[in-house]
PDB file of C-alpha atoms in Angstrom:
ATOM      1  CA  UNK D1332       9.813   0.184 -36.881  1.00  0.00           C
ATOM      2  CA  UNK D1333       9.558   3.700 -35.462  1.00  0.00           C
ATOM      3  CA  UNK D1334       8.505   6.749 -37.467  1.00  0.00           C
ATOM      4  CA  UNK D1335      11.055   9.459 -36.738  1.00  0.00           C
ATOM      5  CA  UNK D1336      11.411  13.139 -37.579  1.00  0.00           C
ATOM      6  CA  UNK D1337      14.947  14.547 -37.669  1.00  0.00           C
ATOM      7  CA  UNK D1338      15.100  18.348 -37.399  1.00  0.00           C
ATOM      8  CA  UNK D1339      18.691  19.230 -38.282  1.00  0.00           C
ATOM      9  CA  UNK D1340      19.958  22.009 -40.553  1.00  0.00           C
ATOM     10  CA  UNK D1341      23.509  20.739 -41.147  1.00  0.00           C
ATOM     11  CA  UNK D1342      23.486  18.457 -44.217  1.00  0.00           C
ATOM     12  CA  UNK D1343      26.806  16.910 -43.173  1.00  0.00           C
ATOM     13  CA  UNK D1344      25.055  15.585 -40.044  1.00  0.00           C
ATOM     14  CA  UNK D1345      21.556  15.121 -41.438  1.00  0.00           C
ATOM     15  CA  UNK D1346      22.385  12.944 -44.453  1.00  0.00           C
ATOM     16  CA  UNK D1347      24.466  10.243 -42.690  1.00  0.00           C
ATOM     17  CA  UNK D1348      22.026  10.127 -39.756  1.00  0.00           C
ATOM     18  CA  UNK D1349      19.103   9.645 -42.127  1.00  0.00           C
ATOM     19  CA  UNK D1350      20.921   6.810 -43.856  1.00  0.00           C
ATOM     20  CA  UNK D1351      22.064   5.129 -40.631  1.00  0.00           C
ATOM     21  CA  UNK D1352      18.656   5.304 -38.914  1.00  0.00           C
ATOM     22  CA  UNK D1353      16.915   3.951 -42.009  1.00  0.00           C
ATOM     23  CA  UNK D1354      19.423   1.099 -42.123  1.00  0.00           C
ATOM     24  CA  UNK D1355      18.372   0.307 -38.558  1.00  0.00           C
ATOM     25  CA  UNK D1356      14.780  -0.122 -39.693  1.00  0.00           C
ATOM     26  CA  UNK D1357      13.268   3.267 -38.875  1.00  0.00           C
ATOM     27  CA  UNK D1358      11.132   5.349 -41.208  1.00  0.00           C
ATOM     28  CA  UNK D1359      12.738   8.789 -41.065  1.00  0.00           C
ATOM     29  CA  UNK D1360      11.623  12.171 -42.374  1.00  0.00           C
ATOM     30  CA  UNK D1361      13.820  15.241 -42.108  1.00  0.00           C
ATOM     31  CA  UNK D1362      13.448  19.000 -41.865  1.00  0.00           C
ATOM     32  CA  UNK D1363      16.226  21.597 -42.112  1.00  0.00           C
ATOM     33  CA  UNK D1364      14.413  24.406 -40.286  1.00  0.00           C
ATOM     34  CA  UNK D1365      12.338  24.842 -37.139  1.00  0.00           C
ATOM     35  CA  UNK D1366       9.005  25.953 -38.595  1.00  0.00           C
ATOM     36  CA  UNK D1367       9.134  23.359 -41.347  1.00  0.00           C
ATOM     37  CA  UNK D1368       9.836  20.758 -38.670  1.00  0.00           C
ATOM     38  CA  UNK D1369       6.907  21.952 -36.569  1.00  0.00           C
ATOM     39  CA  UNK D1370       4.547  21.709 -39.532  1.00  0.00           C
ATOM     40  CA  UNK D1371       5.823  18.221 -40.380  1.00  0.00           C
ATOM     41  CA  UNK D1372       5.469  17.094 -36.774  1.00  0.00           C
ATOM     42  CA  UNK D1373       1.862  18.270 -36.564  1.00  0.00           C
ATOM     43  CA  UNK D1374       0.947  16.832 -39.962  1.00  0.00           C
ATOM     44  CA  UNK D1375       2.758  13.483 -39.769  1.00  0.00           C
ATOM     45  CA  UNK D1376       2.616  12.781 -36.011  1.00  0.00           C
ATOM     46  CA  UNK D1377       5.894  10.820 -35.822  1.00  0.00           C
ATOM     47  CA  UNK D1378       6.650   8.456 -32.961  1.00  0.00           C
ATOM     48  CA  UNK D1379       9.673  10.534 -31.916  1.00  0.00           C
ATOM     49  CA  UNK D1380      11.506  13.739 -32.874  1.00  0.00           C
ATOM     50  CA  UNK D1381      15.269  14.254 -32.839  1.00  0.00           C
ATOM     51  CA  UNK D1382      15.763  18.005 -32.449  1.00  0.00           C
ATOM     52  CA  UNK D1383      18.935  19.983 -33.077  1.00  0.00           C
ATOM     53  CA  UNK D1384      19.143  23.224 -31.100  1.00  0.00           C
ATOM     54  CA  UNK D1385      21.093  25.336 -33.589  1.00  0.00           C
ATOM     55  CA  UNK D1386      18.450  25.949 -36.264  1.00  0.00           C
ATOM     56  CA  UNK D1387      18.580  28.851 -38.737  1.00  0.00           C
ATOM     57  CA  UNK D1388      15.092  30.309 -38.298  1.00  0.00           C
ATOM     58  CA  UNK D1389      14.318  29.652 -34.628  1.00  0.00           C
ATOM     59  CA  UNK D1390      16.216  28.499 -31.571  1.00  0.00           C
ATOM     60  CA  UNK D1391      15.626  24.818 -30.890  1.00  0.00           C
ATOM     61  CA  UNK D1392      14.633  25.518 -27.287  1.00  0.00           C
ATOM     62  CA  UNK D1393      11.820  27.771 -28.488  1.00  0.00           C
ATOM     63  CA  UNK D1394      10.690  25.087 -30.933  1.00  0.00           C
ATOM     64  CA  UNK D1395      10.678  22.590 -28.074  1.00  0.00           C
ATOM     65  CA  UNK D1396       8.389  24.874 -26.063  1.00  0.00           C
ATOM     66  CA  UNK D1397       6.085  25.262 -29.079  1.00  0.00           C
ATOM     67  CA  UNK D1398       5.958  21.512 -29.583  1.00  0.00           C
ATOM     68  CA  UNK D1399       5.163  20.906 -25.933  1.00  0.00           C
ATOM     69  CA  UNK D1400       2.286  23.399 -26.099  1.00  0.00           C
ATOM     70  CA  UNK D1401       0.498  21.266 -28.688  1.00  0.00           C
ATOM     71  CA  UNK D1402       1.946  17.734 -28.553  1.00  0.00           C
ATOM     72  CA  UNK D1403       3.388  15.044 -26.303  1.00  0.00           C
ATOM     73  CA  UNK D1404       5.491  13.441 -29.064  1.00  0.00           C
ATOM     74  CA  UNK D1405       8.755  12.312 -27.421  1.00  0.00           C
ATOM     75  CA  UNK D1406      11.707  14.575 -28.203  1.00  0.00           C
ATOM     76  CA  UNK D1407      15.416  13.788 -28.006  1.00  0.00           C
ATOM     77  CA  UNK D1408      17.510  16.958 -28.152  1.00  0.00           C
ATOM     78  CA  UNK D1409      20.892  16.980 -29.891  1.00  0.00           C
ATOM     79  CA  UNK D1410      23.206  19.533 -28.318  1.00  0.00           C
ATOM     80  CA  UNK D1411      26.882  20.432 -28.369  1.00  0.00           C
ATOM     81  CA  UNK D1412      26.725  21.560 -24.729  1.00  0.00           C
ATOM     82  CA  UNK D1413      27.290  19.038 -21.961  1.00  0.00           C
ATOM     83  CA  UNK D1414      26.914  21.265 -18.887  1.00  0.00           C
ATOM     84  CA  UNK D1415      24.584  19.845 -16.249  1.00  0.00           C
ATOM     85  CA  UNK D1416      22.614  23.098 -15.954  1.00  0.00           C
ATOM     86  CA  UNK D1417      21.917  23.072 -19.701  1.00  0.00           C
ATOM     87  CA  UNK D1418      20.699  19.478 -19.548  1.00  0.00           C
ATOM     88  CA  UNK D1419      18.407  20.257 -16.625  1.00  0.00           C
ATOM     89  CA  UNK D1420      16.917  23.210 -18.518  1.00  0.00           C
ATOM     90  CA  UNK D1421      16.254  21.046 -21.576  1.00  0.00           C
ATOM     91  CA  UNK D1422      14.588  18.305 -19.557  1.00  0.00           C
ATOM     92  CA  UNK D1423      12.531  20.857 -17.633  1.00  0.00           C
ATOM     93  CA  UNK D1424      11.458  22.398 -20.957  1.00  0.00           C
ATOM     94  CA  UNK D1425       9.991  19.077 -22.024  1.00  0.00           C
ATOM     95  CA  UNK D1426      12.787  17.056 -23.645  1.00  0.00           C
ATOM     96  CA  UNK D1427      12.549  13.317 -22.993  1.00  0.00           C
ATOM     97  CA  UNK D1428      16.292  12.748 -23.408  1.00  0.00           C
ATOM     98  CA  UNK D1429      19.359  14.312 -24.997  1.00  0.00           C
ATOM     99  CA  UNK D1430      22.517  13.320 -26.847  1.00  0.00           C
ATOM    100  CA  UNK D1431      25.712  15.375 -26.793  1.00  0.00           C
ATOM    101  CA  UNK D1432      27.505  16.025 -30.074  1.00  0.00           C
ATOM    102  CA  UNK D1433      29.440  14.345 -31.503  1.00  0.00           C
ATOM    103  CA  UNK D1434      27.464  11.109 -31.176  1.00  0.00           C
ATOM    104  CA  UNK D1435      27.169   7.956 -33.269  1.00  0.00           C
ATOM    105  CA  UNK D1436      24.043   6.642 -34.942  1.00  0.00           C
ATOM    106  CA  UNK D1437      24.228   3.590 -32.671  1.00  0.00           C
ATOM    107  CA  UNK D1438      24.163   5.790 -29.563  1.00  0.00           C
ATOM    108  CA  UNK D1439      21.208   7.752 -30.898  1.00  0.00           C
ATOM    109  CA  UNK D1440      19.371   4.576 -31.868  1.00  0.00           C
ATOM    110  CA  UNK D1441      19.787   3.198 -28.341  1.00  0.00           C
ATOM    111  CA  UNK D1442      18.370   6.424 -26.863  1.00  0.00           C
ATOM    112  CA  UNK D1443      15.445   6.314 -29.321  1.00  0.00           C
ATOM    113  CA  UNK D1444      14.561   2.757 -28.364  1.00  0.00           C
ATOM    114  CA  UNK D1445      14.862   3.526 -24.646  1.00  0.00           C
ATOM    115  CA  UNK D1446      12.566   6.575 -24.883  1.00  0.00           C
ATOM    116  CA  UNK D1447       9.990   4.674 -26.923  1.00  0.00           C
ATOM    117  CA  UNK D1448      10.035   1.797 -24.434  1.00  0.00           C
ATOM    118  CA  UNK D1449       9.370   4.193 -21.562  1.00  0.00           C
ATOM    119  CA  UNK D1450       6.488   5.759 -23.465  1.00  0.00           C
ATOM    120  CA  UNK D1451       4.962   2.378 -24.220  1.00  0.00           C
ATOM    121  CA  UNK D1452       4.719   1.535 -20.518  1.00  0.00           C
ATOM    122  CA  UNK D1453       5.538  -1.840 -18.952  1.00  0.00           C
ATOM    123  CA  UNK D1454       6.225  -4.493 -21.541  1.00  0.00           C
ATOM    124  CA  UNK D1455       4.666  -7.909 -21.107  1.00  0.00           C
ATOM    125  CA  UNK D1456       7.588 -10.272 -21.530  1.00  0.00           C
ATOM    126  CA  UNK D1457       7.060 -13.668 -23.096  1.00  0.00           C
ATOM    127  CA  UNK D1458       7.179 -16.317 -20.333  1.00  0.00           C
ATOM    128  CA  UNK D1459       9.500 -18.522 -22.417  1.00  0.00           C
ATOM    129  CA  UNK D1460      11.846 -17.376 -25.180  1.00  0.00           C
ATOM    130  CA  UNK D1461      13.468 -19.856 -27.550  1.00  0.00           C
ATOM    131  CA  UNK D1462      16.401 -18.972 -29.809  1.00  0.00           C
ATOM    132  CA  UNK D1463      17.810 -21.971 -31.606  1.00  0.00           C
ATOM    133  CA  UNK D1464      18.577 -24.555 -28.936  1.00  0.00           C
ATOM    134  CA  UNK D1465      18.380 -21.962 -26.154  1.00  0.00           C
ATOM    135  CA  UNK D1466      15.255 -21.985 -23.976  1.00  0.00           C
ATOM    136  CA  UNK D1467      14.907 -19.146 -21.465  1.00  0.00           C
ATOM    137  CA  UNK D1468      12.109 -19.417 -18.902  1.00  0.00           C
ATOM    138  CA  UNK D1469      11.540 -16.018 -17.303  1.00  0.00           C
ATOM    139  CA  UNK D1470       9.172 -17.205 -14.575  1.00  0.00           C
ATOM    140  CA  UNK D1471      11.462 -20.027 -13.424  1.00  0.00           C
ATOM    141  CA  UNK D1472      14.615 -18.048 -14.239  1.00  0.00           C
ATOM    142  CA  UNK D1473      15.937 -21.195 -15.872  1.00  0.00           C
ATOM    143  CA  UNK D1474      17.941 -21.715 -19.039  1.00  0.00           C
ATOM    144  CA  UNK D1475      18.528 -24.870 -21.055  1.00  0.00           C
ATOM    145  CA  UNK D1476      20.772 -25.345 -24.074  1.00  0.00           C
ATOM    146  CA  UNK D1477      19.933 -28.268 -26.343  1.00  0.00           C
ATOM    147  CA  UNK D1478      17.941 -29.746 -23.464  1.00  0.00           C
ATOM    148  CA  UNK D1479      20.718 -29.448 -20.851  1.00  0.00           C
ATOM    149  CA  UNK D1480      20.434 -27.045 -17.931  1.00  0.00           C
ATOM    150  CA  UNK D1481      22.745 -24.016 -17.914  1.00  0.00           C
ATOM    151  CA  UNK D1482      23.593 -22.637 -14.473  1.00  0.00           C
ATOM    152  CA  UNK D1483      23.723 -18.840 -14.543  1.00  0.00           C
ATOM    153  CA  UNK D1484      24.164 -16.163 -11.916  1.00  0.00           C
ATOM    154  CA  UNK D1485      21.248 -13.718 -11.551  1.00  0.00           C
ATOM    155  CA  UNK D1486      23.134 -11.058 -13.543  1.00  0.00           C
ATOM    156  CA  UNK D1487      24.076 -13.506 -16.285  1.00  0.00           C
ATOM    157  CA  UNK D1488      20.434 -14.558 -16.562  1.00  0.00           C
ATOM    158  CA  UNK D1489      19.251 -10.933 -16.799  1.00  0.00           C
ATOM    159  CA  UNK D1490      21.856 -10.231 -19.484  1.00  0.00           C
ATOM    160  CA  UNK D1491      20.905 -13.284 -21.536  1.00  0.00           C
ATOM    161  CA  UNK D1492      17.184 -12.615 -21.109  1.00  0.00           C
ATOM    162  CA  UNK D1493      17.540  -9.012 -22.318  1.00  0.00           C
ATOM    163  CA  UNK D1494      19.513 -10.119 -25.374  1.00  0.00           C
ATOM    164  CA  UNK D1495      16.966 -12.868 -26.083  1.00  0.00           C
ATOM    165  CA  UNK D1496      14.085 -10.369 -25.957  1.00  0.00           C
ATOM    166  CA  UNK D1497      15.901  -8.529 -28.739  1.00  0.00           C
ATOM    167  CA  UNK D1498      17.094 -11.610 -30.613  1.00  0.00           C
ATOM    168  CA  UNK D1499      18.474 -10.787 -34.034  1.00  0.00           C
ATOM    169  CA  UNK D1500      19.070  -7.129 -33.103  1.00  0.00           C
ATOM    170  CA  UNK D1501      22.358  -5.487 -32.172  1.00  0.00           C
ATOM    171  CA  UNK D1502      22.173  -4.265 -28.569  1.00  0.00           C
ATOM    172  CA  UNK D1503      24.697  -1.627 -27.517  1.00  0.00           C
ATOM    173  CA  UNK D1504      26.766  -1.853 -24.372  1.00  0.00           C
ATOM    174  CA  UNK D1505      25.258   1.451 -23.216  1.00  0.00           C
ATOM    175  CA  UNK D1506      21.791  -0.089 -23.460  1.00  0.00           C
ATOM    176  CA  UNK D1507      22.913  -3.181 -21.547  1.00  0.00           C
ATOM    177  CA  UNK D1508      24.393  -1.004 -18.805  1.00  0.00           C
ATOM    178  CA  UNK D1509      21.122   0.939 -18.654  1.00  0.00           C
ATOM    179  CA  UNK D1510      18.660  -1.948 -18.825  1.00  0.00           C
ATOM    180  CA  UNK D1511      20.532  -4.772 -17.059  1.00  0.00           C
ATOM    181  CA  UNK D1512      22.812  -2.888 -14.655  1.00  0.00           C
ATOM    182  CA  UNK D1513      20.483   0.130 -14.245  1.00  0.00           C
ATOM    183  CA  UNK D1514      23.317   2.567 -14.971  1.00  0.00           C
ATOM    184  CA  UNK D1515      21.604   5.001 -17.377  1.00  0.00           C
ATOM    185  CA  UNK D1516      24.329   7.556 -18.126  1.00  0.00           C
ATOM    186  CA  UNK D1517      27.593   5.740 -18.219  1.00  0.00           C
ATOM    187  CA  UNK D1518      29.529   2.938 -16.626  1.00  0.00           C
ATOM    188  CA  UNK D1519      32.362   0.627 -17.503  1.00  0.00           C
ATOM    189  CA  UNK D1520      32.065  -1.270 -20.786  1.00  0.00           C
ATOM    190  CA  UNK D1521      34.506  -3.740 -19.222  1.00  0.00           C
ATOM    191  CA  UNK D1522      31.689  -4.875 -16.910  1.00  0.00           C
ATOM    192  CA  UNK D1523      29.622  -5.923 -19.908  1.00  0.00           C
ATOM    193  CA  UNK D1524      32.623  -7.551 -21.606  1.00  0.00           C
ATOM    194  CA  UNK D1525      33.445  -9.656 -18.543  1.00  0.00           C
ATOM    195  CA  UNK D1526      29.874 -10.911 -18.128  1.00  0.00           C
ATOM    196  CA  UNK D1527      29.602 -11.674 -21.836  1.00  0.00           C
ATOM    197  CA  UNK D1528      32.817 -13.679 -21.548  1.00  0.00           C
ATOM    198  CA  UNK D1529      31.419 -15.675 -18.633  1.00  0.00           C
ATOM    199  CA  UNK D1530      28.144 -16.197 -20.487  1.00  0.00           C
ATOM    200  CA  UNK D1531      29.934 -17.415 -23.616  1.00  0.00           C
ATOM    201  CA  UNK D1532      31.907 -19.928 -21.577  1.00  0.00           C
ATOM    202  CA  UNK D1533      28.708 -21.365 -20.087  1.00  0.00           C
ATOM    203  CA  UNK D1534      27.142 -21.570 -23.548  1.00  0.00           C
ATOM    204  CA  UNK D1535      30.171 -23.486 -24.806  1.00  0.00           C
ATOM    205  CA  UNK D1536      31.483 -20.867 -27.213  1.00  0.00           C
ATOM    206  CA  UNK D1537      34.139 -18.176 -27.542  1.00  0.00           C
ATOM    207  CA  UNK D1538      34.251 -14.679 -29.024  1.00  0.00           C
ATOM    208  CA  UNK D1539      36.427 -16.084 -31.825  1.00  0.00           C
ATOM    209  CA  UNK D1540      34.010 -18.957 -32.529  1.00  0.00           C
ATOM    210  CA  UNK D1541      30.530 -17.698 -31.550  1.00  0.00           C
ATOM    211  CA  UNK D1542      27.346 -19.734 -31.830  1.00  0.00           C
ATOM    212  CA  UNK D1543      24.807 -17.446 -30.151  1.00  0.00           C
ATOM    213  CA  UNK D1544      26.581 -14.285 -28.975  1.00  0.00           C
ATOM    214  CA  UNK D1545      27.956 -12.309 -31.911  1.00  0.00           C
ATOM    215  CA  UNK D1546      30.027  -9.174 -31.308  1.00  0.00           C
ATOM    216  CA  UNK D1547      29.484  -6.326 -33.761  1.00  0.00           C
ATOM    217  CA  UNK D1548      32.690  -4.355 -33.409  1.00  0.00           C
ATOM    218  CA  UNK D1549      32.178  -0.780 -32.265  1.00  0.00           C
ATOM    219  CA  UNK D1550      28.418  -1.253 -31.855  1.00  0.00           C
ATOM    220  CA  UNK D1551      27.423  -4.029 -29.449  1.00  0.00           C
ATOM    221  CA  UNK D1552      26.330  -7.653 -29.379  1.00  0.00           C
ATOM    222  CA  UNK D1553      23.632  -9.679 -31.119  1.00  0.00           C
ATOM    223  CA  UNK D1554      22.011 -12.898 -29.917  1.00  0.00           C
ATOM    224  CA  UNK D1555      20.947 -15.198 -32.729  1.00  0.00           C
ATOM    225  CA  UNK D1556      20.614 -18.920 -33.262  1.00  0.00           C
ATOM    226  CA  UNK D1557      23.265 -20.955 -35.078  1.00  0.00           C
ATOM    227  CA  UNK D1558      22.842 -20.794 -38.840  1.00  0.00           C
TER     228      UNK D1558
END
């Protein structure tokens, strides 16, 4: 669970984001103004700040500069502008990432998790992950299902291994493109769909009758053991 601070003045955006991020397991505080947000950030020391630029008392860019003068808390900027020059300025000013409005809570959650992973440094992966009858050996790059070997391509193994590391969680296609295909800012969802289809076939299941790979429509996919 991450402790988040959402600095957003528009209640029509703030309220549903608060609800959605809390539903995803985060502890979220919110501020509707820049100076209130700065005080909360310094007092509460959240794990990450989501910062809107259009604030009533102070421009969000100025607040970002103030934050960076006193803190290294990761900041994801929410902006309505998608010009490359604007993004470069935000990153140069100290933002760790950005999302362009309108965005979904799932997209923001994926960015939050990616930024926090980068800040945590290299993660020590478990040498063997077991989910139900699936056994995934990272060192040997070998997979067995109910004791029988499953032959996977290197990409299929990387996809399955990433999902297994986040077993029980919904992983977005954007995150899979970023983490498995190393395509951080876009790519074809169809690529993920095709590999998931191949992976399902080798695990002896279909999208209509899943055992391990469960599609969450409009969000992503979750790996979990048969109930």
